[in-house]
mmCIF file of C-alpha atoms in Angstrom:
data_model
loop_
_atom_site.group_PDB
_atom_site.id
_atom_site.type_symbol
_atom_site.label_atom_id
_atom_site.label_comp_id
_atom_site.label_asym_id
_atom_site.label_seq_id
_atom_site.Cartn_x
_atom_site.Cartn_y
_atom_site.Cartn_z
ATOM 1 C CA UNK A 17 104.830 82.516 101.359
ATOM 2 C CA UNK A 18 102.411 84.736 99.540
ATOM 3 C CA UNK A 19 102.551 84.926 95.787
ATOM 4 C CA UNK A 20 100.529 86.446 92.988
ATOM 5 C CA UNK A 21 101.393 85.697 89.369
ATOM 6 C CA UNK A 22 100.213 87.427 86.237
ATOM 7 C CA UNK A 23 101.766 87.757 82.774
ATOM 8 C CA UNK A 24 104.231 90.589 82.349
ATOM 9 C CA UNK A 25 102.930 91.870 79.028
ATOM 10 C CA UNK A 26 100.166 91.172 76.532
ATOM 11 C CA UNK A 27 99.333 92.611 73.127
ATOM 12 C CA UNK A 28 95.890 92.820 71.570
ATOM 13 C CA UNK A 29 94.150 94.543 68.697
ATOM 14 C CA UNK A 30 91.681 97.401 68.951
ATOM 15 C CA UNK A 31 88.120 96.068 68.987
ATOM 16 C CA UNK A 32 89.153 92.577 70.086
ATOM 17 C CA UNK A 33 88.807 90.723 73.409
ATOM 18 C CA UNK A 34 91.649 89.987 75.821
ATOM 19 C CA UNK A 35 91.806 87.887 78.990
ATOM 20 C CA UNK A 36 94.397 88.644 81.680
ATOM 21 C CA UNK A 37 94.966 85.791 84.115
ATOM 22 C CA UNK A 38 96.001 85.943 87.758
ATOM 23 C CA UNK A 39 96.895 83.053 90.051
ATOM 24 C CA UNK A 40 97.466 83.481 93.748
ATOM 25 C CA UNK A 41 98.657 81.715 96.874
ATOM 26 C CA UNK A 42 98.043 83.716 100.039
ATOM 27 C CA UNK A 43 97.710 82.975 103.731
ATOM 28 C CA UNK A 44 94.295 84.609 103.892
ATOM 29 C CA UNK A 45 91.618 85.651 101.439
ATOM 30 C CA UNK A 46 89.270 88.606 101.778
ATOM 31 C CA UNK A 47 88.594 89.067 98.091
ATOM 32 C CA UNK A 48 90.385 89.735 94.835
ATOM 33 C CA UNK A 49 90.723 93.144 93.220
ATOM 34 C CA UNK A 50 91.645 94.334 89.760
ATOM 35 C CA UNK A 51 93.069 97.811 89.260
ATOM 36 C CA UNK A 52 94.013 99.709 86.119
ATOM 37 C CA UNK A 53 97.135 101.869 86.101
ATOM 38 C CA UNK A 54 98.109 104.177 83.268
ATOM 39 C CA UNK A 55 101.802 105.029 83.012
ATOM 40 C CA UNK A 56 102.880 107.518 85.669
ATOM 41 C CA UNK A 57 99.471 107.571 87.328
ATOM 42 C CA UNK A 58 97.857 106.001 90.377
ATOM 43 C CA UNK A 59 95.951 102.708 90.162
ATOM 44 C CA UNK A 60 92.179 102.998 89.822
ATOM 45 C CA UNK A 61 89.676 100.385 90.978
ATOM 46 C CA UNK A 62 88.095 98.140 88.344
ATOM 47 C CA UNK A 63 86.493 95.182 90.084
ATOM 48 C CA UNK A 64 86.154 93.120 93.247
ATOM 49 C CA UNK A 65 85.337 89.409 93.566
ATOM 50 C CA UNK A 66 84.847 87.602 96.852
ATOM 51 C CA UNK A 67 82.589 84.758 95.702
ATOM 52 C CA UNK A 68 83.207 82.331 92.856
ATOM 53 C CA UNK A 69 81.846 83.345 89.506
ATOM 54 C CA UNK A 70 81.740 86.135 87.010
ATOM 55 C CA UNK A 71 81.160 89.799 87.742
ATOM 56 C CA UNK A 72 80.308 91.921 84.726
ATOM 57 C CA UNK A 73 80.659 95.678 84.545
ATOM 58 C CA UNK A 74 80.251 97.137 81.092
ATOM 59 C CA UNK A 75 83.140 96.134 78.828
ATOM 60 C CA UNK A 76 85.033 94.638 81.772
ATOM 61 C CA UNK A 77 84.313 91.327 83.515
ATOM 62 C CA UNK A 78 86.179 89.559 86.274
ATOM 63 C CA UNK A 79 86.052 85.889 87.227
ATOM 64 C CA UNK A 80 87.103 84.131 90.416
ATOM 65 C CA UNK A 81 87.676 80.492 91.379
ATOM 66 C CA UNK A 82 88.742 80.319 95.012
ATOM 67 C CA UNK A 83 89.381 76.562 94.920
ATOM 68 C CA UNK A 84 91.843 77.027 92.071
ATOM 69 C CA UNK A 85 93.368 80.280 93.332
ATOM 70 C CA UNK A 86 92.588 81.806 89.964
ATOM 71 C CA UNK A 87 91.050 84.918 88.525
ATOM 72 C CA UNK A 88 90.866 86.595 85.173
ATOM 73 C CA UNK A 89 89.960 90.025 83.870
ATOM 74 C CA UNK A 90 88.176 90.058 80.526
ATOM 75 C CA UNK A 91 88.206 93.208 78.435
ATOM 76 C CA UNK A 92 85.860 93.402 75.459
ATOM 77 C CA UNK A 93 85.706 95.800 72.516
ATOM 78 C CA UNK A 94 89.198 97.026 73.253
ATOM 79 C CA UNK A 95 89.913 100.704 72.835
ATOM 80 C CA UNK A 96 93.263 102.459 72.569
ATOM 81 C CA UNK A 97 92.656 104.058 75.977
ATOM 82 C CA UNK A 98 92.704 100.558 77.509
ATOM 83 C CA UNK A 99 96.478 100.522 77.018
ATOM 84 C CA UNK A 100 97.652 100.352 80.627
ATOM 85 C CA UNK A 101 98.921 98.020 83.296
ATOM 86 C CA UNK A 102 96.385 95.821 85.054
ATOM 87 C CA UNK A 103 97.137 94.911 88.649
ATOM 88 C CA UNK A 104 95.720 91.896 90.453
ATOM 89 C CA UNK A 105 95.584 92.180 94.259
ATOM 90 C CA UNK A 106 94.365 89.803 96.967
ATOM 91 C CA UNK A 107 93.059 90.907 100.335
ATOM 92 C CA UNK A 108 94.957 88.944 102.954
ATOM 93 C CA UNK A 109 94.617 89.753 106.633
ATOM 94 C CA UNK A 110 95.442 93.429 107.116
ATOM 95 C CA UNK A 111 96.527 94.414 103.622
ATOM 96 C CA UNK A 112 96.331 93.882 99.886
ATOM 97 C CA UNK A 113 98.999 91.679 98.305
ATOM 98 C CA UNK A 114 99.829 92.902 94.813
ATOM 99 C CA UNK A 115 100.902 91.184 91.636
ATOM 100 C CA UNK A 116 103.538 92.870 89.477
ATOM 101 C CA UNK A 117 100.933 93.893 86.921
ATOM 102 C CA UNK A 118 100.297 93.039 83.276
ATOM 103 C CA UNK A 119 101.162 95.688 80.705
ATOM 104 C CA UNK A 120 98.517 95.608 77.985
ATOM 105 C CA UNK A 121 99.488 97.031 74.606
ATOM 106 C CA UNK A 122 96.668 97.787 72.172
ATOM 107 C CA UNK A 123 97.495 97.951 68.481
ATOM 108 C CA UNK A 124 95.272 99.643 65.867
ATOM 109 C CA UNK B 5 84.977 116.107 96.467
ATOM 110 C CA UNK B 6 86.730 113.652 98.752
ATOM 111 C CA UNK B 7 90.072 112.198 97.855
ATOM 112 C CA UNK B 8 93.749 111.795 98.638
ATOM 113 C CA UNK B 9 96.256 114.513 97.872
ATOM 114 C CA UNK B 10 99.934 113.734 97.508
ATOM 115 C CA UNK B 11 102.563 116.421 97.162
ATOM 116 C CA UNK B 12 104.815 117.213 95.537
ATOM 117 C CA UNK B 13 104.246 115.403 92.246
ATOM 118 C CA UNK B 14 107.984 115.434 91.480
ATOM 119 C CA UNK B 15 110.781 115.625 94.040
ATOM 120 C CA UNK B 16 114.532 115.679 93.645
ATOM 121 C CA UNK B 17 116.810 114.659 96.482
ATOM 122 C CA UNK B 18 120.492 115.144 96.886
ATOM 123 C CA UNK B 19 122.670 112.376 98.248
ATOM 124 C CA UNK B 20 122.524 112.250 102.058
ATOM 125 C CA UNK B 21 119.414 114.408 102.307
ATOM 126 C CA UNK B 22 116.148 113.576 104.056
ATOM 127 C CA UNK B 23 112.923 114.427 102.235
ATOM 128 C CA UNK B 24 109.281 114.243 103.304
ATOM 129 C CA UNK B 25 106.396 113.261 101.064
ATOM 130 C CA UNK B 26 102.979 114.574 102.010
ATOM 131 C CA UNK B 27 99.736 112.566 101.983
ATOM 132 C CA UNK B 28 96.398 114.073 103.053
ATOM 133 C CA UNK B 29 92.926 112.505 102.776
ATOM 134 C CA UNK B 30 89.454 113.921 103.433
ATOM 135 C CA UNK B 31 87.618 110.620 103.052
ATOM 136 C CA UNK B 32 87.439 110.000 106.795
ATOM 137 C CA UNK B 33 89.303 106.737 106.213
ATOM 138 C CA UNK B 34 90.846 104.977 109.183
ATOM 139 C CA UNK B 35 93.666 103.145 107.421
ATOM 140 C CA UNK B 36 96.447 104.670 105.345
ATOM 141 C CA UNK B 37 99.313 103.071 103.438
ATOM 142 C CA UNK B 38 102.554 103.962 101.697
ATOM 143 C CA UNK B 39 103.776 101.972 98.710
ATOM 144 C CA UNK B 40 106.835 102.100 96.540
ATOM 145 C CA UNK B 41 106.659 101.152 92.862
ATOM 146 C CA UNK B 42 109.716 100.494 90.705
ATOM 147 C CA UNK B 43 109.551 100.015 86.931
ATOM 148 C CA UNK B 44 108.132 96.632 85.991
ATOM 149 C CA UNK B 45 107.438 95.707 89.600
ATOM 150 C CA UNK B 46 104.392 95.499 91.769
ATOM 151 C CA UNK B 47 103.516 97.705 94.693
ATOM 152 C CA UNK B 48 105.639 97.106 97.772
ATOM 153 C CA UNK B 49 104.344 98.141 101.178
ATOM 154 C CA UNK B 50 106.554 100.514 103.165
ATOM 155 C CA UNK B 51 104.377 101.425 106.170
ATOM 156 C CA UNK B 52 100.727 101.349 107.100
ATOM 157 C CA UNK B 53 98.588 102.872 109.828
ATOM 158 C CA UNK B 54 95.230 101.617 111.068
ATOM 159 C CA UNK B 55 94.533 104.362 113.614
ATOM 160 C CA UNK B 56 95.929 107.689 114.719
ATOM 161 C CA UNK B 57 99.225 107.546 116.605
ATOM 162 C CA UNK B 58 99.865 103.975 115.501
ATOM 163 C CA UNK B 59 101.682 102.554 112.482
ATOM 164 C CA UNK B 60 103.338 99.318 111.417
ATOM 165 C CA UNK B 61 106.281 98.428 109.204
ATOM 166 C CA UNK B 62 105.603 96.877 105.846
ATOM 167 C CA UNK B 63 107.909 94.741 103.748
ATOM 168 C CA UNK B 64 110.499 97.426 102.928
ATOM 169 C CA UNK B 65 110.474 99.886 105.857
ATOM 170 C CA UNK B 66 114.252 100.269 106.191
ATOM 171 C CA UNK B 67 115.370 103.820 105.409
ATOM 172 C CA UNK B 68 111.856 105.253 105.776
ATOM 173 C CA UNK B 69 109.875 106.783 108.645
ATOM 174 C CA UNK B 70 106.259 107.891 109.088
ATOM 175 C CA UNK B 71 103.959 109.604 111.563
ATOM 176 C CA UNK B 72 100.191 109.578 112.055
ATOM 177 C CA UNK B 73 99.376 112.492 114.342
ATOM 178 C CA UNK B 74 96.086 113.253 112.592
ATOM 179 C CA UNK B 75 93.582 110.964 110.934
ATOM 180 C CA UNK B 76 93.839 112.945 107.701
ATOM 181 C CA UNK B 77 97.624 112.979 107.365
ATOM 182 C CA UNK B 78 100.280 110.284 106.903
ATOM 183 C CA UNK B 79 103.601 111.834 105.796
ATOM 184 C CA UNK B 80 106.521 109.668 104.684
ATOM 185 C CA UNK B 81 110.148 110.665 105.261
ATOM 186 C CA UNK B 82 112.781 109.133 103.030
ATOM 187 C CA UNK B 83 115.974 109.243 105.048
ATOM 188 C CA UNK B 84 119.590 109.201 103.939
ATOM 189 C CA UNK B 85 119.705 105.573 105.084
ATOM 190 C CA UNK B 86 117.580 104.589 102.085
ATOM 191 C CA UNK B 87 120.289 103.790 99.547
ATOM 192 C CA UNK B 88 118.153 103.587 96.434
ATOM 193 C CA UNK B 89 115.202 105.930 96.902
ATOM 194 C CA UNK B 90 114.507 106.739 93.250
ATOM 195 C CA UNK B 91 110.971 105.388 92.667
ATOM 196 C CA UNK B 92 107.304 106.228 92.348
ATOM 197 C CA UNK B 93 105.643 106.552 95.760
ATOM 198 C CA UNK B 94 101.940 105.982 96.243
ATOM 199 C CA UNK B 95 99.801 106.754 99.269
ATOM 200 C CA UNK B 96 96.483 104.956 99.728
ATOM 201 C CA UNK B 97 93.646 104.809 102.231
ATOM 202 C CA UNK B 98 90.753 102.506 103.041
ATOM 203 C CA UNK B 99 87.635 102.853 105.133
ATOM 204 C CA UNK B 100 88.275 99.741 107.164
ATOM 205 C CA UNK B 101 91.389 97.930 108.202
ATOM 206 C CA UNK B 102 89.953 94.790 106.686
ATOM 207 C CA UNK B 103 90.708 94.492 103.026
ATOM 208 C CA UNK B 104 87.230 93.957 101.654
ATOM 209 C CA UNK B 105 86.866 97.632 100.876
ATOM 210 C CA UNK B 106 89.690 98.266 98.467
ATOM 211 C CA UNK B 107 91.997 101.223 98.432
ATOM 212 C CA UNK B 108 91.790 104.787 97.154
ATOM 213 C CA UNK B 109 95.111 106.069 95.854
ATOM 214 C CA UNK B 110 96.710 109.472 95.652
ATOM 215 C CA UNK B 111 98.252 110.612 92.372
ATOM 216 C CA UNK B 112 101.772 109.686 93.464
ATOM 217 C CA UNK B 113 105.141 111.361 93.991
ATOM 218 C CA UNK B 114 108.065 110.588 91.719
ATOM 219 C CA UNK B 115 111.293 110.874 93.704
ATOM 220 C CA UNK B 116 114.646 111.147 91.944
ATOM 221 C CA UNK B 117 118.096 111.253 93.509
ATOM 222 C CA UNK B 118 120.376 113.772 91.845
#
């Protein structure tokens, strides 16, 4: 079967760094996506990895290891507005397979 | 600006009633998708369409129907056969049927059974 696992909830402090992990087992692989979703809103695109390694984009970075079926999203200099759910998704054949999302709570 | 428009934002359905959720995109995207999201759960695929006049069932198609008569439009009907329709519904599109291009999402419709 196809499976994507990520922690249900994480808590971090404003100004700190947090790493959200994602492991996957899928029948195909066309890349791994991270999306941010604020409560009651649509997901918005954060990052895309198709090759192994680290992709950096401002305060956000995403890492991929295809051999390990593993990715992480790294958020630096956390701000209160980063409180949201972070969804990991894998491109497999004709669609994206989604994880359940990690709810990130930022405390002052 | 290009984007996806979902309407209405909130929808209330009576027991035994069919309702239709609208999804329109002006991105010239070929593929369109409907997802359902329940609290604390990931996105579950209801239906998807890769070209006009063609669509495929996703993982939870029972109790739902769609049409794709125009490239821009992909409406979803929640029928009375769907026993637990209260959820957040998201429409998405992508420029290719392959998944290397990511999805653009509409703002969602929150459906509640009253």
